PDB file of C-alpha atoms in Angstrom:
ATOM      1  CA  MET A  18       0.131   0.028   0.227  1.00 72.00           C
ATOM      2  CA  ASP A  19       1.410   3.234  -1.002  1.00 83.00           C
ATOM      3  CA  MET A  20       1.237   5.823   1.708  1.00 87.00           C
ATOM      4  CA  PRO A  21       0.055   9.574   1.140  1.00 87.00           C
ATOM      5  CA  ARG A  22       2.296  12.353   0.635  1.00 91.00           C
ATOM      6  CA  LEU A  23       2.277  15.840   1.152  1.00 93.00           C
ATOM      7  CA  GLY A  24       0.960  17.552  -2.048  1.00 93.00           C
ATOM      8  CA  PRO A  25      -0.146  20.903  -3.464  1.00 93.00           C
ATOM      9  CA  ALA A  26      -2.940  21.061  -0.802  1.00 94.00           C
ATOM     10  CA  HIS A  27      -1.303  20.373   1.925  1.00 95.00           C
ATOM     11  CA  GLU A  28       1.064  23.456   1.111  1.00 96.00           C
ATOM     12  CA  ALA A  29      -2.008  25.651   0.147  1.00 96.00           C
ATOM     13  CA  LEU A  30      -3.029  25.219   3.794  1.00 97.00           C
ATOM     14  CA  LYS A  31       0.182  26.764   5.326  1.00 97.00           C
ATOM     15  CA  ALA A  32      -1.081  30.262   3.832  1.00 96.00           C
ATOM     16  CA  PHE A  33      -3.495  29.927   7.129  1.00 97.00           C
ATOM     17  CA  VAL A  34      -1.126  29.257   9.968  1.00 97.00           C
ATOM     18  CA  GLY A  35      -1.363  32.158  12.234  1.00 97.00           C
ATOM     19  CA  GLU A  36      -3.107  33.858  14.662  1.00 98.00           C
ATOM     20  CA  TRP A  37      -5.771  36.180  13.306  1.00 98.00           C
ATOM     21  CA  THR A  38      -8.812  38.691  15.235  1.00 98.00           C
ATOM     22  CA  GLY A  39     -11.407  40.365  13.447  1.00 97.00           C
ATOM     23  CA  THR A  40     -15.323  41.276  13.096  1.00 97.00           C
ATOM     24  CA  GLU A  41     -17.868  39.122  11.467  1.00 97.00           C
ATOM     25  CA  GLU A  42     -21.313  39.866  10.076  1.00 96.00           C
ATOM     26  CA  LEU A  43     -23.879  37.353  10.744  1.00 93.00           C
ATOM     27  CA  ALA A  44     -27.546  36.923   9.146  1.00 94.00           C
ATOM     28  CA  ALA A  45     -30.317  35.609  11.392  1.00 89.00           C
ATOM     29  CA  SER A  46     -30.038  31.736  11.634  1.00 80.00           C
ATOM     30  CA  PRO A  47     -32.409  28.931  13.236  1.00 75.00           C
ATOM     31  CA  TRP A  48     -29.842  28.737  15.871  1.00 72.00           C
ATOM     32  CA  ALA A  49     -29.237  32.415  16.514  1.00 77.00           C
ATOM     33  CA  PRO A  50     -30.720  36.159  15.814  1.00 84.00           C
ATOM     34  CA  ALA A  51     -28.525  38.350  13.143  1.00 90.00           C
ATOM     35  CA  ALA A  52     -25.509  40.015  14.730  1.00 90.00           C
ATOM     36  CA  THR A  53     -22.125  41.308  14.553  1.00 94.00           C
ATOM     37  CA  ALA A  54     -19.194  39.461  16.504  1.00 96.00           C
ATOM     38  CA  SER A  55     -15.829  39.637  17.206  1.00 97.00           C
ATOM     39  CA  ALA A  56     -13.813  36.513  16.498  1.00 98.00           C
ATOM     40  CA  GLU A  57     -10.029  35.214  17.175  1.00 98.00           C
ATOM     41  CA  CYS A  58      -8.669  32.057  15.051  1.00 97.00           C
ATOM     42  CA  GLU A  59      -5.621  30.451  15.429  1.00 98.00           C
ATOM     43  CA  TYR A  60      -4.501  27.860  12.763  1.00 98.00           C
ATOM     44  CA  LEU A  61      -1.341  25.513  13.375  1.00 98.00           C
ATOM     45  CA  LEU A  62       0.374  23.299  11.210  1.00 98.00           C
ATOM     46  CA  ALA A  63      -0.235  19.572  12.695  1.00 98.00           C
ATOM     47  CA  LEU A  64       0.578  16.309  12.041  1.00 97.00           C
ATOM     48  CA  ASN A  65       4.181  16.931   9.827  1.00 96.00           C
ATOM     49  CA  GLY A  66       2.113  19.184   7.517  1.00 96.00           C
ATOM     50  CA  PHE A  67      -0.624  16.510   6.847  1.00 97.00           C
ATOM     51  CA  ALA A  68      -3.086  18.818   8.652  1.00 98.00           C
ATOM     52  CA  VAL A  69      -3.924  22.483   9.498  1.00 98.00           C
ATOM     53  CA  VAL A  70      -5.754  22.347  13.015  1.00 98.00           C
ATOM     54  CA  GLN A  71      -7.934  25.673  13.888  1.00 98.00           C
ATOM     55  CA  HIS A  72      -9.212  27.076  17.180  1.00 98.00           C
ATOM     56  CA  TYR A  73     -11.878  29.421  16.610  1.00 98.00           C
ATOM     57  CA  ARG A  74     -13.781  31.659  19.079  1.00 98.00           C
ATOM     58  CA  GLN A  75     -16.613  33.808  18.349  1.00 96.00           C
ATOM     59  CA  ARG A  76     -18.107  36.819  20.890  1.00 96.00           C
ATOM     60  CA  ARG A  77     -21.461  38.125  19.945  1.00 91.00           C
ATOM     61  CA  GLU A  78     -22.229  41.703  21.074  1.00 88.00           C
ATOM     62  CA  ASP A  79     -24.751  39.841  23.827  1.00 88.00           C
ATOM     63  CA  GLY A  80     -22.109  37.993  25.166  1.00 90.00           C
ATOM     64  CA  SER A  81     -22.627  34.836  24.038  1.00 90.00           C
ATOM     65  CA  GLU A  82     -19.609  32.597  22.400  1.00 93.00           C
ATOM     66  CA  PHE A  83     -19.575  29.936  19.745  1.00 92.00           C
ATOM     67  CA  LEU A  84     -16.432  27.990  19.992  1.00 96.00           C
ATOM     68  CA  GLY A  85     -14.881  25.541  17.343  1.00 96.00           C
ATOM     69  CA  HIS A  86     -12.136  23.416  16.606  1.00 97.00           C
ATOM     70  CA  ASN A  87     -11.368  22.195  12.763  1.00 96.00           C
ATOM     71  CA  VAL A  88      -9.210  20.175  10.840  1.00 98.00           C
ATOM     72  CA  PHE A  89      -8.351  20.742   7.413  1.00 98.00           C
ATOM     73  CA  THR A  90      -6.620  17.915   5.184  1.00 97.00           C
ATOM     74  CA  ALA A  91      -6.124  16.987   1.869  1.00 96.00           C
ATOM     75  CA  ASP A  92      -8.220  13.221   0.391  1.00 95.00           C
ATOM     76  CA  PRO A  93      -4.632  11.437  -1.029  1.00 93.00           C
ATOM     77  CA  ALA A  94      -7.141   9.712  -3.332  1.00 92.00           C
ATOM     78  CA  THR A  95      -8.713  13.430  -5.062  1.00 94.00           C
ATOM     79  CA  GLY A  96      -6.377  16.328  -3.760  1.00 93.00           C
ATOM     80  CA  GLU A  97      -9.645  18.044  -2.545  1.00 96.00           C
ATOM     81  CA  THR A  98      -9.343  20.147   0.377  1.00 97.00           C
ATOM     82  CA  LEU A  99     -11.107  18.439   3.725  1.00 97.00           C
ATOM     83  CA  TRP A 100     -12.917  20.584   6.609  1.00 97.00           C
ATOM     84  CA  TYR A 101     -13.674  18.467   9.427  1.00 96.00           C
ATOM     85  CA  GLY A 102     -15.798  20.964  11.730  1.00 94.00           C
ATOM     86  CA  PHE A 103     -16.800  20.373  15.598  1.00 94.00           C
ATOM     87  CA  ASP A 104     -18.301  23.182  17.480  1.00 92.00           C
ATOM     88  CA  SER A 105     -20.196  24.612  20.522  1.00 93.00           C
ATOM     89  CA  TYR A 106     -23.478  23.854  18.972  1.00 85.00           C
ATOM     90  CA  GLY A 107     -22.620  20.353  19.122  1.00 87.00           C
ATOM     91  CA  PHE A 108     -23.750  19.005  15.770  1.00 83.00           C
ATOM     92  CA  PRO A 109     -20.877  16.256  15.143  1.00 83.00           C
ATOM     93  CA  PRO A 110     -19.525  16.075  11.577  1.00 84.00           C
ATOM     94  CA  GLU A 111     -21.326  13.741   9.403  1.00 85.00           C
ATOM     95  CA  SER A 112     -18.747  14.042   6.643  1.00 92.00           C
ATOM     96  CA  PRO A 113     -16.274  16.629   5.983  1.00 95.00           C
ATOM     97  CA  ALA A 114     -16.632  19.883   3.751  1.00 96.00           C
ATOM     98  CA  ARG A 115     -15.013  18.796   0.513  1.00 97.00           C
ATOM     99  CA  GLY A 116     -13.618  21.521  -1.836  1.00 97.00           C
ATOM    100  CA  GLY A 117     -10.327  23.382  -3.494  1.00 97.00           C
ATOM    101  CA  TRP A 118      -8.473  26.164  -4.584  1.00 96.00           C
ATOM    102  CA  THR A 119      -9.238  28.814  -7.311  1.00 96.00           C
ATOM    103  CA  GLY A 120      -6.445  31.105  -7.205  1.00 94.00           C
ATOM    104  CA  ALA A 121      -5.690  32.477  -3.260  1.00 95.00           C
ATOM    105  CA  THR A 122      -9.512  31.524  -2.360  1.00 97.00           C
ATOM    106  CA  LEU A 123     -10.434  27.841  -0.778  1.00 98.00           C
ATOM    107  CA  THR A 124     -14.257  27.032  -1.333  1.00 98.00           C
ATOM    108  CA  LEU A 125     -15.399  24.106   0.775  1.00 98.00           C
ATOM    109  CA  GLU A 126     -19.027  22.864   0.656  1.00 96.00           C
ATOM    110  CA  LYS A 127     -20.646  21.028   3.330  1.00 94.00           C
ATOM    111  CA  GLN A 128     -23.866  19.118   3.074  1.00 90.00           C
ATOM    112  CA  THR A 129     -26.031  18.032   6.251  1.00 84.00           C
ATOM    113  CA  ALA A 130     -29.452  17.426   7.055  1.00 81.00           C
ATOM    114  CA  ARG A 131     -30.090  21.048   8.366  1.00 80.00           C
ATOM    115  CA  GLY A 132     -29.036  22.217   4.833  1.00 86.00           C
ATOM    116  CA  VAL A 133     -25.791  23.216   2.570  1.00 93.00           C
ATOM    117  CA  ALA A 134     -23.048  25.663   3.607  1.00 94.00           C
ATOM    118  CA  ARG A 135     -20.706  26.869   0.727  1.00 97.00           C
ATOM    119  CA  HIS A 136     -17.760  28.705   2.883  1.00 97.00           C
ATOM    120  CA  ARG A 137     -15.088  30.527   0.536  1.00 98.00           C
ATOM    121  CA  LEU A 138     -12.046  31.412   2.714  1.00 98.00           C
ATOM    122  CA  THR A 139      -9.206  33.786   1.190  1.00 98.00           C
ATOM    123  CA  PRO A 140      -5.908  33.956   2.955  1.00 96.00           C
ATOM    124  CA  GLU A 141      -3.900  37.114   1.365  1.00 94.00           C
ATOM    125  CA  GLY A 142      -0.911  38.388   3.688  1.00 87.00           C
ATOM    126  CA  GLY A 143      -1.828  39.984   6.777  1.00 95.00           C
ATOM    127  CA  THR A 144      -5.820  39.548   5.799  1.00 97.00           C
ATOM    128  CA  LEU A 145      -8.195  36.610   5.979  1.00 98.00           C
ATOM    129  CA  THR A 146     -11.934  36.674   4.240  1.00 98.00           C
ATOM    130  CA  HIS A 147     -14.308  34.334   5.263  1.00 98.00           C
ATOM    131  CA  GLU A 148     -17.533  34.074   3.324  1.00 98.00           C
ATOM    132  CA  ILE A 149     -20.367  31.541   4.167  1.00 97.00           C
ATOM    133  CA  ASP A 150     -23.670  31.284   2.063  1.00 96.00           C
ATOM    134  CA  VAL A 151     -26.340  28.651   2.977  1.00 94.00           C
ATOM    135  CA  ARG A 152     -29.206  26.704   1.535  1.00 93.00           C
ATOM    136  CA  MET A 153     -31.902  25.756   3.845  1.00 86.00           C
ATOM    137  CA  GLY A 154     -34.390  23.418   3.331  1.00 78.00           C
ATOM    138  CA  GLU A 155     -36.444  23.078  -0.091  1.00 79.00           C
ATOM    139  CA  ASN A 156     -34.828  26.415  -1.139  1.00 78.00           C
ATOM    140  CA  PRO A 157     -32.887  26.155  -4.118  1.00 80.00           C
ATOM    141  CA  ALA A 158     -30.998  29.531  -4.074  1.00 90.00           C
ATOM    142  CA  TYR A 159     -28.102  30.566  -1.340  1.00 92.00           C
ATOM    143  CA  SER A 160     -28.300  33.212   1.061  1.00 93.00           C
ATOM    144  CA  PRO A 161     -25.570  35.114   2.933  1.00 94.00           C
ATOM    145  CA  PHE A 162     -25.029  33.859   6.029  1.00 94.00           C
ATOM    146  CA  LEU A 163     -21.733  35.138   7.337  1.00 95.00           C
ATOM    147  CA  ARG A 164     -18.957  37.958   6.149  1.00 98.00           C
ATOM    148  CA  ALA A 165     -15.939  37.911   7.890  1.00 98.00           C
ATOM    149  CA  ARG A 166     -12.658  39.967   7.948  1.00 98.00           C
ATOM    150  CA  TYR A 167      -9.693  38.961  10.062  1.00 98.00           C
ATOM    151  CA  THR A 168      -6.322  40.708  10.533  1.00 98.00           C
ATOM    152  CA  ARG A 169      -3.071  38.663  11.218  1.00 96.00           C
ATOM    153  CA  LYS A 170      -1.853  39.351  14.634  1.00 92.00           C
ATOM    154  CA  GLY A 171       1.715  41.240  14.550  1.00 80.00           C
ATOM    155  CA  GLN A 172       0.792  42.843  11.206  1.00 66.00           C
TER     156      GLN A 172
END
């Protein structure tokens, strides 16, 4: 059996490594009302470069928090980037979000019984943007859910 090797998807994930802080604009959802939040993200290179682990903390204006621990890696069979997410809402990942890079933007899509979420993450130097659009229920159209802009600490 051939062992997986580090490839372009692993290398691209290194652009996230570091500590980030920023502001998020969130649309209303079944889990929370529309809000503005501050967030901190730390991305760490792990497992000899086969993964990047993210620790995430969001603080909303009302004082509530949303926490996440996420693992990014690559599928050795397809080269796709995978994102396994665990969060303080408590929904375990049924399967990872999957996707790939177009230029500097990583686009990932995750399907669950609750709907479909499409994430676009763009790390460019000292700035990281994250946009999430969701499709819930039978609605065929995506709606904006999150618009975030983070700055790398130390820049």
